[in-house]
PDB file of C-alpha atoms in Angstrom:
ATOM      1  CA  MET A   1      19.687   2.745   0.064  1.00 66.00           C
ATOM      2  CA  THR A   2      20.455  -1.095  -1.556  1.00 81.00           C
ATOM      3  CA  GLY A   3      23.056  -3.290  -1.599  1.00 87.00           C
ATOM      4  CA  TYR A   4      24.215  -6.813  -1.165  1.00 93.00           C
ATOM      5  CA  GLY A   5      27.218  -9.036   1.426  1.00 93.00           C
ATOM      6  CA  GLY A   6      27.725 -12.406   2.100  1.00 94.00           C
ATOM      7  CA  GLY A   7      30.352 -13.698   4.203  1.00 95.00           C
ATOM      8  CA  ASP A   8      31.616 -17.455   5.452  1.00 94.00           C
ATOM      9  CA  ALA A   9      33.115 -18.276   7.926  1.00 91.00           C
ATOM     10  CA  VAL A  10      34.750 -22.468   8.388  1.00 89.00           C
ATOM     11  CA  VAL A  11      34.821 -23.937  11.212  1.00 85.00           C
ATOM     12  CA  ASP A  12      36.736 -28.048  12.367  1.00 81.00           C
ATOM     13  CA  ILE A  13      33.871 -29.878  14.299  1.00 73.00           C
ATOM     14  CA  ALA A  14      34.642 -33.204  15.574  1.00 66.00           C
ATOM     15  CA  GLY A  15      37.545 -33.811  12.314  1.00 71.00           C
ATOM     16  CA  GLN A  16      34.926 -32.411  10.093  1.00 78.00           C
ATOM     17  CA  SER A  17      35.172 -29.129   8.336  1.00 83.00           C
ATOM     18  CA  VAL A  18      32.002 -26.760   8.242  1.00 86.00           C
ATOM     19  CA  LYS A  19      31.043 -24.074   6.351  1.00 89.00           C
ATOM     20  CA  ILE A  20      28.810 -21.480   7.272  1.00 90.00           C
ATOM     21  CA  SER A  21      27.630 -18.257   4.956  1.00 94.00           C
ATOM     22  CA  VAL A  22      25.895 -15.921   5.511  1.00 96.00           C
ATOM     23  CA  GLY A  23      24.179 -12.735   2.544  1.00 95.00           C
ATOM     24  CA  ALA A  24      22.999  -9.726   3.604  1.00 95.00           C
ATOM     25  CA  ARG A  25      20.441  -7.986   1.013  1.00 94.00           C
ATOM     26  CA  ALA A  26      19.053  -4.707   1.992  1.00 92.00           C
ATOM     27  CA  VAL A  27      17.005  -2.234   0.016  1.00 89.00           C
ATOM     28  CA  ASN A  28      15.232   0.652   0.738  1.00 82.00           C
ATOM     29  CA  HIS A  29      12.393   1.401   3.647  1.00 81.00           C
ATOM     30  CA  ARG A  30      11.309   4.325   5.980  1.00 77.00           C
ATOM     31  CA  PHE A  31      12.814   2.774   9.548  1.00 83.00           C
ATOM     32  CA  LEU A  32      15.218  -0.705  10.371  1.00 88.00           C
ATOM     33  CA  ASP A  33      13.630  -4.387   9.740  1.00 93.00           C
ATOM     34  CA  VAL A  34      15.685  -6.989   9.842  1.00 95.00           C
ATOM     35  CA  ARG A  35      14.976 -10.805   8.585  1.00 95.00           C
ATOM     36  CA  VAL A  36      16.443 -12.970   9.599  1.00 95.00           C
ATOM     37  CA  HIS A  37      16.862 -16.537   7.523  1.00 95.00           C
ATOM     38  CA  LEU A  38      19.015 -19.559   8.266  1.00 91.00           C
ATOM     39  CA  PRO A  39      18.925 -23.569   8.327  1.00 89.00           C
ATOM     40  CA  SER A  40      17.223 -25.431  11.795  1.00 82.00           C
ATOM     41  CA  SER A  41      20.467 -26.831  12.165  1.00 80.00           C
ATOM     42  CA  ILE A  42      21.982 -23.264  13.362  1.00 85.00           C
ATOM     43  CA  ALA A  43      18.623 -21.486  14.243  1.00 87.00           C
ATOM     44  CA  GLU A  44      19.139 -21.187  17.897  1.00 87.00           C
ATOM     45  CA  HIS A  45      21.591 -18.717  16.935  1.00 91.00           C
ATOM     46  CA  ALA A  46      18.954 -15.731  14.532  1.00 93.00           C
ATOM     47  CA  PRO A  47      18.285 -14.195  17.696  1.00 94.00           C
ATOM     48  CA  GLU A  48      22.029 -12.976  18.484  1.00 94.00           C
ATOM     49  CA  VAL A  49      22.583 -12.583  14.877  1.00 95.00           C
ATOM     50  CA  GLU A  50      19.523 -10.359  14.576  1.00 95.00           C
ATOM     51  CA  ALA A  51      21.356  -8.444  17.668  1.00 95.00           C
ATOM     52  CA  LEU A  52      24.273  -7.687  15.655  1.00 95.00           C
ATOM     53  CA  VAL A  53      22.866  -6.529  12.699  1.00 94.00           C
ATOM     54  CA  ARG A  54      20.866  -3.670  14.864  1.00 93.00           C
ATOM     55  CA  LYS A  55      23.852  -2.646  15.958  1.00 92.00           C
ATOM     56  CA  ARG A  56      25.125  -2.101  12.549  1.00 89.00           C
ATOM     57  CA  VAL A  57      22.586  -0.493  10.087  1.00 88.00           C
ATOM     58  CA  GLN A  58      20.073   2.487  10.930  1.00 83.00           C
ATOM     59  CA  ARG A  59      17.861   2.037   8.210  1.00 83.00           C
ATOM     60  CA  GLY A  60      16.257  -0.037   5.761  1.00 86.00           C
ATOM     61  CA  ARG A  61      14.529  -3.612   5.064  1.00 91.00           C
ATOM     62  CA  ILE A  62      17.410  -5.780   5.482  1.00 94.00           C
ATOM     63  CA  GLU A  63      17.127  -9.978   5.174  1.00 95.00           C
ATOM     64  CA  LEU A  64      19.308 -12.206   6.004  1.00 95.00           C
ATOM     65  CA  SER A  65      20.005 -16.273   4.493  1.00 95.00           C
ATOM     66  CA  GLY A  66      21.939 -18.494   5.758  1.00 93.00           C
ATOM     67  CA  THR A  67      23.597 -21.666   4.581  1.00 90.00           C
ATOM     68  CA  THR A  68      25.835 -24.975   5.864  1.00 87.00           C
ATOM     69  CA  ASP A  69      27.940 -27.114   4.287  1.00 86.00           C
ATOM     70  CA  GLY A  70      28.956 -29.782   6.292  1.00 78.00           C
ATOM     71  CA  ARG A  71      27.397 -31.514   9.310  1.00 73.00           C
ATOM     72  CA  VAL A  72      26.741 -29.064  11.996  1.00 71.00           C
ATOM     73  CA  GLU A  73      24.423 -31.931  14.414  1.00 64.00           C
ATOM     74  CA  LEU A  74      24.235 -35.399  14.796  1.00 57.00           C
ATOM     75  CA  PRO A  75      23.029 -38.065  13.243  1.00 61.00           C
ATOM     76  CA  PRO A  76      19.029 -38.565  14.154  1.00 68.00           C
ATOM     77  CA  ARG A  77      19.267 -41.252  16.804  1.00 72.00           C
ATOM     78  CA  LEU A  78      16.891 -44.582  16.560  1.00 73.00           C
ATOM     79  CA  ASP A  79      14.648 -45.117  19.912  1.00 75.00           C
ATOM     80  CA  THR A  80      15.426 -49.065  20.374  1.00 81.00           C
ATOM     81  CA  ALA A  81      13.629 -49.397  23.386  1.00 85.00           C
ATOM     82  CA  LEU A  82      10.372 -47.982  21.653  1.00 82.00           C
ATOM     83  CA  ALA A  83      10.948 -49.472  18.904  1.00 80.00           C
ATOM     84  CA  LYS A  84      11.476 -52.644  20.132  1.00 83.00           C
ATOM     85  CA  ALA A  85       7.777 -52.329  22.639  1.00 86.00           C
ATOM     86  CA  ALA A  86       6.159 -51.389  19.869  1.00 83.00           C
ATOM     87  CA  LEU A  87       7.484 -54.407  17.788  1.00 82.00           C
ATOM     88  CA  GLU A  88       5.698 -56.264  20.547  1.00 84.00           C
ATOM     89  CA  GLN A  89       3.234 -55.334  20.852  1.00 86.00           C
ATOM     90  CA  LEU A  90       2.259 -55.656  17.842  1.00 82.00           C
ATOM     91  CA  ARG A  91       3.318 -59.151  17.676  1.00 83.00           C
ATOM     92  CA  ALA A  92       0.694 -59.502  20.918  1.00 85.00           C
ATOM     93  CA  LEU A  93      -2.450 -57.742  19.148  1.00 81.00           C
ATOM     94  CA  ARG A  94      -1.039 -60.228  16.149  1.00 81.00           C
ATOM     95  CA  ASP A  95      -1.381 -63.730  17.961  1.00 82.00           C
ATOM     96  CA  GLU A  96      -4.547 -62.342  19.501  1.00 81.00           C
ATOM     97  CA  ILE A  97      -6.119 -61.067  16.441  1.00 85.00           C
ATOM     98  CA  SER A  98      -4.376 -62.941  13.604  1.00 80.00           C
ATOM     99  CA  PRO A  99      -2.017 -65.790  14.700  1.00 83.00           C
ATOM    100  CA  GLY A 100       1.037 -66.948  12.393  1.00 76.00           C
ATOM    101  CA  GLU A 101       0.198 -63.673  10.899  1.00 80.00           C
ATOM    102  CA  ASP A 102       3.814 -61.457   9.603  1.00 81.00           C
ATOM    103  CA  VAL A 103       4.256 -58.810  11.599  1.00 78.00           C
ATOM    104  CA  PRO A 104       5.384 -55.849   7.852  1.00 79.00           C
ATOM    105  CA  PHE A 105       8.849 -54.735   9.842  1.00 75.00           C
ATOM    106  CA  GLY A 106       7.474 -51.696   8.026  1.00 75.00           C
ATOM    107  CA  LEU A 107       5.258 -50.636  10.304  1.00 76.00           C
ATOM    108  CA  LEU A 108       8.156 -49.665  12.735  1.00 76.00           C
ATOM    109  CA  SER A 109       8.517 -46.213  10.798  1.00 75.00           C
ATOM    110  CA  SER A 110       4.400 -45.245  11.617  1.00 77.00           C
ATOM    111  CA  VAL A 111       5.440 -45.021  15.289  1.00 79.00           C
ATOM    112  CA  PRO A 112       5.149 -41.652  16.519  1.00 81.00           C
ATOM    113  CA  GLY A 113       9.321 -40.700  18.443  1.00 76.00           C
ATOM    114  CA  LEU A 114      10.788 -43.449  17.566  1.00 75.00           C
ATOM    115  CA  PHE A 115      13.481 -40.892  15.691  1.00 69.00           C
ATOM    116  CA  GLN A 116      15.243 -38.470  17.842  1.00 66.00           C
ATOM    117  CA  ALA A 117      16.792 -35.497  16.265  1.00 61.00           C
ATOM    118  CA  GLY A 118      20.538 -35.798  16.593  1.00 55.00           C
ATOM    119  CA  THR A 119      22.006 -32.610  18.724  1.00 52.00           C
ATOM    120  CA  ALA A 120      24.366 -30.165  16.874  1.00 56.00           C
ATOM    121  CA  ARG A 121      27.694 -30.245  17.919  1.00 56.00           C
ATOM    122  CA  GLY A 122      30.496 -27.461  18.512  1.00 55.00           C
ATOM    123  CA  GLY A 123      28.206 -25.135  19.395  1.00 73.00           C
ATOM    124  CA  GLU A 124      29.744 -22.152  21.093  1.00 82.00           C
ATOM    125  CA  GLU A 125      32.554 -22.941  17.420  1.00 84.00           C
ATOM    126  CA  ILE A 126      29.162 -22.620  15.507  1.00 86.00           C
ATOM    127  CA  ARG A 127      27.371 -19.480  17.235  1.00 87.00           C
ATOM    128  CA  GLU A 128      30.898 -17.987  16.705  1.00 91.00           C
ATOM    129  CA  ALA A 129      31.276 -18.492  12.918  1.00 90.00           C
ATOM    130  CA  VAL A 130      27.614 -17.341  12.207  1.00 92.00           C
ATOM    131  CA  LEU A 131      28.055 -14.271  13.440  1.00 94.00           C
ATOM    132  CA  GLN A 132      31.860 -14.096  12.625  1.00 95.00           C
ATOM    133  CA  ALA A 133      30.244 -14.490   8.566  1.00 95.00           C
ATOM    134  CA  THR A 134      27.781 -12.328   9.759  1.00 96.00           C
ATOM    135  CA  ARG A 135      29.722  -9.383  10.348  1.00 95.00           C
ATOM    136  CA  GLN A 136      31.713  -9.612   7.256  1.00 96.00           C
ATOM    137  CA  ALA A 137      28.482  -9.981   5.747  1.00 95.00           C
ATOM    138  CA  CYS A 138      27.951  -6.552   7.322  1.00 94.00           C
ATOM    139  CA  ASP A 139      30.997  -5.365   6.376  1.00 94.00           C
ATOM    140  CA  ALA A 140      30.451  -5.982   2.597  1.00 94.00           C
ATOM    141  CA  LEU A 141      26.747  -4.730   2.413  1.00 93.00           C
ATOM    142  CA  ASP A 142      27.927  -1.370   4.547  1.00 91.00           C
ATOM    143  CA  ALA A 143      30.854  -1.273   1.280  1.00 92.00           C
ATOM    144  CA  MET A 144      28.868  -1.634  -1.201  1.00 91.00           C
ATOM    145  CA  ARG A 145      26.017   0.603  -0.060  1.00 87.00           C
ATOM    146  CA  LEU A 146      28.537   3.170   0.489  1.00 86.00           C
ATOM    147  CA  ARG A 147      29.523   3.432  -2.917  1.00 89.00           C
ATOM    148  CA  GLU A 148      25.474   3.908  -3.747  1.00 87.00           C
ATOM    149  CA  GLY A 149      25.311   6.444  -1.408  1.00 83.00           C
ATOM    150  CA  ARG A 150      28.451   8.112  -2.740  1.00 86.00           C
ATOM    151  CA  ALA A 151      27.442   8.432  -6.415  1.00 89.00           C
ATOM    152  CA  LEU A 152      24.318   9.341  -5.012  1.00 87.00           C
ATOM    153  CA  ALA A 153      25.380  12.302  -3.044  1.00 87.00           C
ATOM    154  CA  GLU A 154      27.486  13.098  -6.930  1.00 90.00           C
ATOM    155  CA  ASP A 155      24.408  13.676  -8.148  1.00 91.00           C
ATOM    156  CA  LEU A 156      22.994  14.829  -6.318  1.00 91.00           C
ATOM    157  CA  GLY A 157      25.565  17.246  -5.802  1.00 91.00           C
ATOM    158  CA  GLY A 158      25.568  17.703  -9.407  1.00 92.00           C
ATOM    159  CA  ARG A 159      21.678  18.692 -10.125  1.00 92.00           C
ATOM    160  CA  LEU A 160      21.959  20.685  -6.997  1.00 93.00           C
ATOM    161  CA  GLU A 161      24.296  22.935  -9.095  1.00 94.00           C
ATOM    162  CA  GLN A 162      22.542  22.693 -12.602  1.00 93.00           C
ATOM    163  CA  VAL A 163      19.380  24.925 -10.401  1.00 94.00           C
ATOM    164  CA  ARG A 164      21.588  27.301  -9.106  1.00 93.00           C
ATOM    165  CA  ALA A 165      22.759  27.766 -12.074  1.00 94.00           C
ATOM    166  CA  LYS A 166      19.727  28.534 -13.286  1.00 93.00           C
ATOM    167  CA  LEU A 167      18.823  30.820 -10.073  1.00 92.00           C
ATOM    168  CA  ALA A 168      22.108  32.689 -10.785  1.00 92.00           C
ATOM    169  CA  GLN A 169      20.792  34.090 -14.832  1.00 91.00           C
ATOM    170  CA  VAL A 170      17.631  34.576 -13.474  1.00 88.00           C
ATOM    171  CA  ARG A 171      19.280  37.722 -11.236  1.00 87.00           C
ATOM    172  CA  VAL A 172      21.238  38.168 -14.622  1.00 86.00           C
ATOM    173  CA  ILE A 173      17.491  38.740 -16.506  1.00 82.00           C
ATOM    174  CA  GLN A 174      14.912  39.457 -13.575  1.00 80.00           C
ATOM    175  CA  PRO A 175      16.959  44.219 -13.421  1.00 77.00           C
ATOM    176  CA  THR A 176      16.079  43.966 -17.278  1.00 79.00           C
ATOM    177  CA  ILE A 177      12.594  43.008 -17.158  1.00 75.00           C
ATOM    178  CA  VAL A 178      10.928  45.750 -15.571  1.00 71.00           C
ATOM    179  CA  ASP A 179      13.307  48.110 -18.570  1.00 71.00           C
ATOM    180  CA  HIS A 180      11.525  46.223 -21.461  1.00 71.00           C
ATOM    181  CA  HIS A 181       8.100  46.021 -19.205  1.00 64.00           C
ATOM    182  CA  ARG A 182       8.364  49.946 -19.161  1.00 70.00           C
ATOM    183  CA  GLN A 183       9.450  50.015 -22.444  1.00 71.00           C
ATOM    184  CA  ARG A 184       6.925  47.971 -24.215  1.00 73.00           C
ATOM    185  CA  LEU A 185       4.044  49.878 -22.441  1.00 68.00           C
ATOM    186  CA  ARG A 186       4.731  52.616 -23.587  1.00 71.00           C
ATOM    187  CA  GLU A 187       4.943  52.221 -27.382  1.00 68.00           C
ATOM    188  CA  ARG A 188       2.094  50.447 -27.241  1.00 72.00           C
ATOM    189  CA  ILE A 189       0.891  53.349 -25.274  1.00 68.00           C
ATOM    190  CA  GLN A 190       1.898  55.419 -28.278  1.00 68.00           C
ATOM    191  CA  THR A 191       0.875  53.492 -30.706  1.00 71.00           C
ATOM    192  CA  LEU A 192      -2.437  54.132 -29.397  1.00 67.00           C
ATOM    193  CA  LEU A 193      -2.147  57.519 -29.385  1.00 66.00           C
ATOM    194  CA  GLU A 194      -0.692  58.505 -32.601  1.00 70.00           C
ATOM    195  CA  ASP A 195      -3.852  59.956 -34.284  1.00 66.00           C
ATOM    196  CA  ARG A 196      -5.028  61.614 -31.356  1.00 68.00           C
ATOM    197  CA  SER A 197      -3.965  65.129 -29.976  1.00 65.00           C
ATOM    198  CA  VAL A 198      -3.170  63.083 -26.648  1.00 65.00           C
ATOM    199  CA  PRO A 199       0.511  63.518 -24.587  1.00 70.00           C
ATOM    200  CA  LEU A 200       1.830  60.638 -22.882  1.00 67.00           C
ATOM    201  CA  ASP A 201       1.443  61.157 -19.617  1.00 65.00           C
ATOM    202  CA  GLU A 202       4.630  60.142 -17.466  1.00 70.00           C
ATOM    203  CA  ALA A 203       3.522  59.938 -13.708  1.00 75.00           C
ATOM    204  CA  ARG A 204       1.046  57.401 -15.210  1.00 73.00           C
ATOM    205  CA  LEU A 205       3.200  55.491 -16.612  1.00 67.00           C
ATOM    206  CA  GLU A 206       5.119  55.062 -14.090  1.00 72.00           C
ATOM    207  CA  HIS A 207       2.449  53.984 -11.691  1.00 72.00           C
ATOM    208  CA  GLU A 208       1.505  51.949 -13.939  1.00 70.00           C
ATOM    209  CA  VAL A 209       5.482  50.049 -13.915  1.00 65.00           C
ATOM    210  CA  ALA A 210       5.757  51.112 -10.279  1.00 71.00           C
ATOM    211  CA  LEU A 211       2.789  48.059 -10.442  1.00 75.00           C
ATOM    212  CA  PHE A 212       3.887  46.243 -12.285  1.00 72.00           C
ATOM    213  CA  ALA A 213       7.644  45.302 -10.246  1.00 68.00           C
ATOM    214  CA  GLU A 214       5.376  45.081  -6.673  1.00 68.00           C
ATOM    215  CA  ARG A 215       4.373  42.617  -9.055  1.00 75.00           C
ATOM    216  CA  THR A 216       6.510  40.128 -10.733  1.00 74.00           C
ATOM    217  CA  ASP A 217       9.011  40.788  -7.502  1.00 79.00           C
ATOM    218  CA  VAL A 218      10.370  37.380  -7.016  1.00 81.00           C
ATOM    219  CA  ALA A 219      13.516  38.932  -4.606  1.00 80.00           C
ATOM    220  CA  GLU A 220      12.005  36.631  -1.988  1.00 86.00           C
ATOM    221  CA  GLU A 221      11.730  34.145  -3.851  1.00 87.00           C
ATOM    222  CA  LEU A 222      15.420  34.183  -4.859  1.00 87.00           C
ATOM    223  CA  THR A 223      16.637  34.451  -1.643  1.00 91.00           C
ATOM    224  CA  ARG A 224      14.979  31.383  -0.251  1.00 91.00           C
ATOM    225  CA  LEU A 225      15.367  29.433  -2.760  1.00 93.00           C
ATOM    226  CA  THR A 226      19.310  30.481  -2.858  1.00 92.00           C
ATOM    227  CA  SER A 227      19.647  29.415   0.732  1.00 93.00           C
ATOM    228  CA  HIS A 228      16.842  26.152   0.173  1.00 93.00           C
ATOM    229  CA  CYS A 229      19.880  25.409  -2.441  1.00 93.00           C
ATOM    230  CA  ASN A 230      22.547  26.023   0.809  1.00 92.00           C
ATOM    231  CA  GLN A 231      20.934  24.048   3.547  1.00 92.00           C
ATOM    232  CA  PHE A 232      20.475  20.921   0.696  1.00 91.00           C
ATOM    233  CA  ASP A 233      23.982  21.028   0.993  1.00 88.00           C
ATOM    234  CA  GLU A 234      24.317  21.649   4.596  1.00 87.00           C
ATOM    235  CA  LEU A 235      22.927  18.270   4.901  1.00 86.00           C
ATOM    236  CA  MET A 236      23.974  16.517   2.328  1.00 84.00           C
ATOM    237  CA  GLN A 237      27.326  16.798   4.157  1.00 78.00           C
ATOM    238  CA  GLY A 238      26.025  15.244   7.132  1.00 69.00           C
ATOM    239  CA  THR A 239      24.460  11.495   7.964  1.00 61.00           C
ATOM    240  CA  GLY A 240      22.390  10.181  10.349  1.00 58.00           C
ATOM    241  CA  PRO A 241      17.811   8.308   9.525  1.00 55.00           C
ATOM    242  CA  THR A 242      16.364  11.466   9.590  1.00 51.00           C
ATOM    243  CA  HIS A 243      18.977  13.427   6.329  1.00 70.00           C
ATOM    244  CA  GLY A 244      16.886  11.666   3.582  1.00 75.00           C
ATOM    245  CA  ARG A 245      13.579  12.409   4.647  1.00 81.00           C
ATOM    246  CA  LYS A 246      14.792  16.431   5.303  1.00 86.00           C
ATOM    247  CA  LEU A 247      16.219  16.611   2.034  1.00 90.00           C
ATOM    248  CA  ASP A 248      12.456  15.078   0.405  1.00 88.00           C
ATOM    249  CA  PHE A 249      11.081  18.350   3.165  1.00 91.00           C
ATOM    250  CA  LEU A 250      13.416  20.930   1.624  1.00 92.00           C
ATOM    251  CA  LEU A 251      12.837  19.749  -2.001  1.00 93.00           C
ATOM    252  CA  GLN A 252       9.059  20.583  -1.113  1.00 93.00           C
ATOM    253  CA  GLU A 253      10.005  23.494  -0.462  1.00 93.00           C
ATOM    254  CA  MET A 254      12.400  24.621  -3.173  1.00 94.00           C
ATOM    255  CA  ALA A 255       9.470  23.072  -5.200  1.00 93.00           C
ATOM    256  CA  ARG A 256       6.941  25.434  -4.086  1.00 92.00           C
ATOM    257  CA  GLU A 257       8.666  28.509  -4.870  1.00 92.00           C
ATOM    258  CA  VAL A 258       9.904  27.377  -8.081  1.00 93.00           C
ATOM    259  CA  ASN A 259       5.997  27.969  -8.799  1.00 90.00           C
ATOM    260  CA  THR A 260       5.214  31.101  -7.623  1.00 89.00           C
ATOM    261  CA  LEU A 261       8.098  32.305  -8.692  1.00 86.00           C
ATOM    262  CA  GLY A 262       7.417  31.072 -12.322  1.00 85.00           C
ATOM    263  CA  SER A 263       3.669  32.165 -11.589  1.00 81.00           C
ATOM    264  CA  LYS A 264       5.201  36.072 -11.210  1.00 81.00           C
ATOM    265  CA  THR A 265       7.535  36.590 -14.059  1.00 81.00           C
ATOM    266  CA  PRO A 266       5.679  37.129 -17.510  1.00 78.00           C
ATOM    267  CA  GLU A 267       8.993  37.433 -18.917  1.00 78.00           C
ATOM    268  CA  VAL A 268       9.943  34.689 -21.657  1.00 83.00           C
ATOM    269  CA  GLU A 269      13.154  33.933 -20.663  1.00 85.00           C
ATOM    270  CA  VAL A 270      12.646  33.721 -17.006  1.00 85.00           C
ATOM    271  CA  THR A 271       9.634  31.210 -17.589  1.00 87.00           C
ATOM    272  CA  ARG A 272      11.579  28.838 -20.822  1.00 91.00           C
ATOM    273  CA  ILE A 273      14.501  28.470 -17.172  1.00 91.00           C
ATOM    274  CA  VAL A 274      11.794  27.812 -14.722  1.00 91.00           C
ATOM    275  CA  VAL A 275      10.208  24.965 -16.298  1.00 93.00           C
ATOM    276  CA  GLU A 276      13.773  23.379 -16.632  1.00 93.00           C
ATOM    277  CA  MET A 277      15.132  23.900 -12.750  1.00 93.00           C
ATOM    278  CA  LYS A 278      11.188  22.569 -12.133  1.00 93.00           C
ATOM    279  CA  ALA A 279      12.428  19.191 -13.852  1.00 93.00           C
ATOM    280  CA  ASP A 280      15.706  19.693 -12.173  1.00 93.00           C
ATOM    281  CA  VAL A 281      13.920  19.913  -8.720  1.00 94.00           C
ATOM    282  CA  GLU A 282      12.159  16.959  -9.147  1.00 93.00           C
ATOM    283  CA  ARG A 283      14.893  14.290 -10.455  1.00 92.00           C
ATOM    284  CA  LEU A 284      15.949  15.961  -7.372  1.00 92.00           C
ATOM    285  CA  ARG A 285      13.107  14.371  -5.367  1.00 90.00           C
ATOM    286  CA  GLU A 286      13.168  10.978  -7.347  1.00 88.00           C
ATOM    287  CA  GLN A 287      16.309   9.886  -6.824  1.00 87.00           C
ATOM    288  CA  VAL A 288      16.000  11.624  -2.672  1.00 87.00           C
ATOM    289  CA  GLN A 289      14.225   9.029  -2.546  1.00 81.00           C
ATOM    290  CA  ASN A 290      16.592   6.330  -2.549  1.00 76.00           C
ATOM    291  CA  VAL A 291      17.576   7.531   1.185  1.00 72.00           C
ATOM    292  CA  LEU A 292      14.600   7.986   2.699  1.00 59.00           C
TER     293      LEU A 292
END
């Protein structure tokens, strides 16, 4: 699930206060993908930051970014010996090819390695501050994802109850379908035979009704759909990185059963309910994508 969390830690280095901030942003992903972006002054701690996040998060694409407010490293240091040696060589070359010319001091800026990067200060203190800010960011991220998860679970539960309510409607209507078909078939045959002196064959009528009842029997589909709803409910109560995929698979099976239910039932009212049920299952599948 998506979410964002941030954390800060302040550390004192040589009398100077340094604030380190870490932000963690999460989006949906089938696997765990952690990406850490830290400024060069604290980049050496990126592997530990990634390891910490991997212990806290099971799935998702997690991007962490860090900033520092205050100087973590010492200022760059001029290699004076190298600068003097370079200047002497430039003057010697000047004396050889163009005596009396000035040697521009700015030429020294092109000498490689003239300035050495400042070393980091307070290594252990900085390391702990980075990890502390990361822990805070993960805590805030967990809290936000938990709130989203609760809202999502509530929405899924409500849509699941709508499917169950429609199943209950079909269960009420289904036993009457055969009787309605018998009545319609009887009326149709009587209309066809009313100008003839041919009696209605009750045995043949019941045979046709029995065939219709067999073709339109959806007891198995209703039972399986009820079972799928119960399994869906149980999975929502659990936790784990595979539950989203299980829910998605279960909804595929539910969609298949609903389609079969619609194809086997000619009753207009049941067809209307099935269309609504298809829409409910599709909305469930859309929402479940947020937990894959």
